[in-house]
Amino acid sequence: LASTYGGLGGTKVDQIALCIADDRPASSNPEWKAEEQSKETLRLALERTGMPEELQKIARRVDRVFEVGCYTSNSLQPWSKDGQLVLVGDAAHAMPPFLGQGANQAIQDAYSLASNLASADTVSEALAKYQRTRLPPTASLTLKSVLVGKLETQAGAGAVFRDALIGTLARIGVAKQIFLDGAAVRV
């Protein structure tokens, strides 16, 4: 994903968000520290994966690169302990960004949790109902996002297959259904 937007004083800022499958151990980089080595890593990854020259030009001009890992969590683990504490959003069900559902699912979690707290007789009952309601759709979306991510980050022959498959799925309407499924409200 590449974009240009207006910055301070009317300056233009280019931004690239790139997900690349890599066997190296990922760093969560919680401080968002830029590393000089990451610029070269980015340049080589764009070349290796056959990204368009336009994107490679943007990457050569970048001032900073933040390299962070892409993680999922086991959303089938309990989200509540002893009916007193509950997890929502990424804390409960972190999913990779390939379906763009992180914020949407967190909002649905919040609505579901609030609704259940307002209508249940006890906090413990509300938290249990919240998890029963939200776990199936978030687990399904996490799995779909993992699969789409594995497909989208293919290189070489895998990229050729990916492009043909996604084109076919788009023409027959399946791709649209995958993305609309994530947008459906399930609270």
One Martini backbone bead per residue (centre of mass of N, CA, C, O) as a GRO file, in nm:
protein
  187
    1LEU     BB    1   0.094   0.038   0.026
    2ALA     BB    2   0.052   0.360  -0.124
    3SER     BB    3   0.106   0.709  -0.019
    4THR     BB    4  -0.002   1.056  -0.041
    5TYR     BB    5   0.043   1.336   0.182
    6GLY     BB    6  -0.009   1.599   0.378
    7GLY     BB    7   0.193   1.811   0.551
    8LEU     BB    8   0.375   2.027   0.686
    9GLY     BB    9   0.362   2.316   0.503
   10GLY     BB   10   0.270   2.138   0.234
   11THR     BB   11   0.403   1.884   0.241
   12LYS     BB   12   0.498   1.580   0.106
   13VAL     BB   13   0.405   1.237   0.191
   14ASP     BB   14   0.540   0.922   0.185
   15GLN     BB   15   0.386   0.590   0.200
   16ILE     BB   16   0.464   0.252   0.317
   17ALA     BB   17   0.292  -0.061   0.322
   18LEU     BB   18   0.448  -0.378   0.406
   19CYS     BB   19   0.405  -0.730   0.339
   20ILE     BB   20   0.639  -0.993   0.430
   21ALA     BB   21   0.746  -1.295   0.390
   22ASP     BB   22   0.938  -1.438   0.671
   23ASP     BB   23   1.173  -1.644   0.852
   24ARG     BB   24   1.242  -1.442   1.037
   25PRO     BB   25   1.250  -1.314   1.326
   26ALA     BB   26   1.031  -1.110   1.480
   27SER     BB   27   0.980  -0.778   1.568
   28SER     BB   28   0.775  -0.567   1.750
   29ASN     BB   29   0.871  -0.277   1.792
   30PRO     BB   30   0.734  -0.082   2.027
   31GLU     BB   31   0.911   0.197   1.963
   32TRP     BB   32   0.950   0.259   1.659
   33LYS     BB   33   1.233   0.202   1.543
   34ALA     BB   34   1.465   0.315   1.333
   35GLU     BB   35   1.652   0.143   1.074
   36GLU     BB   36   1.893   0.148   0.841
   37GLN     BB   37   1.871  -0.149   0.750
   38SER     BB   38   1.569  -0.132   0.657
   39LYS     BB   39   1.612   0.008   0.386
   40GLU     BB   40   1.758  -0.228   0.251
   41THR     BB   41   1.545  -0.440   0.306
   42LEU     BB   42   1.324  -0.303   0.144
   43ARG     BB   43   1.462  -0.287  -0.129
   44LEU     BB   44   1.512  -0.597  -0.161
   45ALA     BB   45   1.217  -0.689  -0.130
   46LEU     BB   46   1.102  -0.539  -0.374
   47GLU     BB   47   1.281  -0.681  -0.580
   48ARG     BB   48   1.226  -0.984  -0.506
   49THR     BB   49   0.893  -0.941  -0.546
   50GLY     BB   50   0.833  -0.750  -0.801
   51MET     BB   51   0.785  -0.465  -0.771
   52PRO     BB   52   0.711  -0.181  -0.879
   53GLU     BB   53   0.904   0.082  -0.974
   54GLU     BB   54   0.743   0.306  -0.833
   55LEU     BB   55   0.780   0.184  -0.549
   56GLN     BB   56   1.090   0.176  -0.550
   57LYS     BB   57   1.128   0.482  -0.567
   58ILE     BB   58   1.001   0.552  -0.301
   59ALA     BB   59   1.188   0.374  -0.124
   60ARG     BB   60   1.456   0.533  -0.197
   61ARG     BB   61   1.331   0.814  -0.048
   62VAL     BB   62   1.326   0.740   0.232
   63ASP     BB   63   1.378   0.830   0.572
   64ARG     BB   64   1.198   0.597   0.703
   65VAL     BB   65   1.196   0.272   0.880
   66PHE     BB   66   0.949   0.040   0.997
   67GLU     BB   67   0.999  -0.268   1.158
   68VAL     BB   68   0.739  -0.509   1.186
   69GLY     BB   69   0.551  -0.741   1.303
   70CYS     BB   70   0.311  -1.005   1.232
   71TYR     BB   71   0.032  -1.089   1.434
   72THR     BB   72  -0.120  -1.344   1.625
   73SER     BB   73  -0.384  -1.483   1.813
   74ASN     BB   74  -0.546  -1.694   2.033
   75SER     BB   75  -0.895  -1.662   2.023
   76LEU     BB   76  -0.971  -1.935   2.198
   77GLN     BB   77  -0.903  -1.804   2.436
   78PRO     BB   78  -0.977  -1.668   2.710
   79TRP     BB   79  -1.113  -1.330   2.783
   80SER     BB   80  -1.182  -1.426   3.079
   81LYS     BB   81  -1.142  -1.374   3.440
   82ASP     BB   82  -1.359  -1.444   3.685
   83GLY     BB   83  -1.563  -1.216   3.576
   84GLN     BB   84  -1.365  -0.928   3.596
   85LEU     BB   85  -1.210  -0.964   3.319
   86VAL     BB   86  -1.154  -0.820   2.983
   87LEU     BB   87  -1.108  -0.865   2.643
   88VAL     BB   88  -1.031  -0.655   2.358
   89GLY     BB   89  -0.958  -0.682   2.058
   90ASP     BB   90  -0.630  -0.747   2.019
   91ALA     BB   91  -0.612  -0.880   2.301
   92ALA     BB   92  -0.813  -1.117   2.203
   93HIS     BB   93  -0.778  -1.086   1.849
   94ALA     BB   94  -0.528  -1.085   1.681
   95MET     BB   95  -0.482  -0.968   1.342
   96PRO     BB   96  -0.405  -0.949   1.045
   97PRO     BB   97  -0.424  -0.685   0.784
   98PHE     BB   98  -0.565  -0.828   0.516
   99LEU     BB   99  -0.883  -0.723   0.599
  100GLY     BB  100  -0.917  -0.466   0.777
  101GLN     BB  101  -1.048  -0.551   1.101
  102GLY     BB  102  -0.949  -0.442   1.374
  103ALA     BB  103  -1.130  -0.192   1.440
  104ASN     BB  104  -1.405  -0.313   1.378
  105GLN     BB  105  -1.390  -0.540   1.597
  106ALA     BB  106  -1.351  -0.352   1.840
  107ILE     BB  107  -1.621  -0.207   1.812
  108GLN     BB  108  -1.797  -0.459   1.836
  109ASP     BB  109  -1.700  -0.536   2.112
  110ALA     BB  110  -1.791  -0.283   2.264
  111TYR     BB  111  -2.091  -0.309   2.199
  112SER     BB  112  -2.134  -0.592   2.311
  113LEU     BB  113  -2.038  -0.539   2.597
  114ALA     BB  114  -2.235  -0.310   2.666
  115SER     BB  115  -2.496  -0.466   2.612
  116ASN     BB  116  -2.441  -0.696   2.817
  117LEU     BB  117  -2.409  -0.517   3.070
  118ALA     BB  118  -2.702  -0.390   3.049
  119SER     BB  119  -2.868  -0.692   3.043
  120ALA     BB  120  -2.736  -0.832   3.266
  121ASP     BB  121  -2.725  -0.956   3.594
  122THR     BB  122  -2.413  -1.004   3.550
  123VAL     BB  123  -2.091  -0.968   3.476
  124SER     BB  124  -2.020  -1.261   3.416
  125GLU     BB  125  -2.250  -1.305   3.213
  126ALA     BB  126  -2.167  -1.081   3.013
  127LEU     BB  127  -1.882  -1.189   2.945
  128ALA     BB  128  -1.971  -1.463   2.836
  129LYS     BB  129  -2.159  -1.357   2.611
  130TYR     BB  130  -1.955  -1.192   2.461
  131GLN     BB  131  -1.773  -1.430   2.382
  132ARG     BB  132  -1.989  -1.607   2.241
  133THR     BB  133  -2.048  -1.386   2.021
  134ARG     BB  134  -1.738  -1.299   1.920
  135LEU     BB  135  -1.560  -1.548   1.863
  136PRO     BB  136  -1.651  -1.667   1.588
  137PRO     BB  137  -1.597  -1.416   1.399
  138THR     BB  138  -1.297  -1.365   1.484
  139ALA     BB  139  -1.183  -1.642   1.415
  140SER     BB  140  -1.261  -1.640   1.118
  141LEU     BB  141  -1.107  -1.377   1.039
  142THR     BB  142  -0.828  -1.469   1.122
  143LEU     BB  143  -0.805  -1.706   0.929
  144LYS     BB  144  -0.858  -1.545   0.668
  145SER     BB  145  -0.620  -1.346   0.706
  146VAL     BB  146  -0.397  -1.554   0.701
  147LEU     BB  147  -0.461  -1.669   0.419
  148VAL     BB  148  -0.442  -1.404   0.262
  149GLY     BB  149  -0.151  -1.342   0.348
  150LYS     BB  150  -0.017  -1.589   0.220
  151LEU     BB  151  -0.108  -1.511  -0.063
  152GLU     BB  152  -0.006  -1.202  -0.083
  153THR     BB  153   0.316  -1.297  -0.010
  154GLN     BB  154   0.390  -1.398  -0.270
  155ALA     BB  155   0.639  -1.531  -0.490
  156GLY     BB  156   0.673  -1.572  -0.803
  157ALA     BB  157   0.477  -1.829  -0.877
  158GLY     BB  158   0.284  -1.749  -0.646
  159ALA     BB  159   0.213  -1.470  -0.769
  160VAL     BB  160   0.083  -1.570  -1.025
  161PHE     BB  161  -0.135  -1.733  -0.889
  162ARG     BB  162  -0.256  -1.507  -0.719
  163ASP     BB  163  -0.344  -1.319  -0.951
  164ALA     BB  164  -0.532  -1.525  -1.088
  165LEU     BB  165  -0.713  -1.589  -0.846
  166ILE     BB  166  -0.809  -1.302  -0.772
  167GLY     BB  167  -0.929  -1.239  -1.047
  168THR     BB  168  -1.136  -1.468  -1.044
  169LEU     BB  169  -1.276  -1.402  -0.772
  170ALA     BB  170  -1.370  -1.123  -0.865
  171ARG     BB  171  -1.546  -1.207  -1.114
  172ILE     BB  172  -1.736  -1.415  -0.923
  173GLY     BB  173  -1.756  -1.265  -0.613
  174VAL     BB  174  -1.579  -1.377  -0.374
  175ALA     BB  175  -1.404  -1.143  -0.276
  176LYS     BB  176  -1.638  -0.966  -0.184
  177GLN     BB  177  -1.746  -1.163   0.033
  178ILE     BB  178  -1.500  -1.166   0.214
  179PHE     BB  179  -1.512  -0.857   0.284
  180LEU     BB  180  -1.815  -0.841   0.373
  181ASP     BB  181  -1.801  -1.035   0.609
  182GLY     BB  182  -1.628  -0.841   0.789
  183ALA     BB  183  -1.857  -0.603   0.783
  184ALA     BB  184  -2.038  -0.759   0.943
  185VAL     BB  185  -2.258  -0.749   1.199
  186ARG     BB  186  -2.151  -0.915   1.526
  187VAL     BB  187  -2.321  -0.857   1.843
   0.00000   0.00000   0.00000
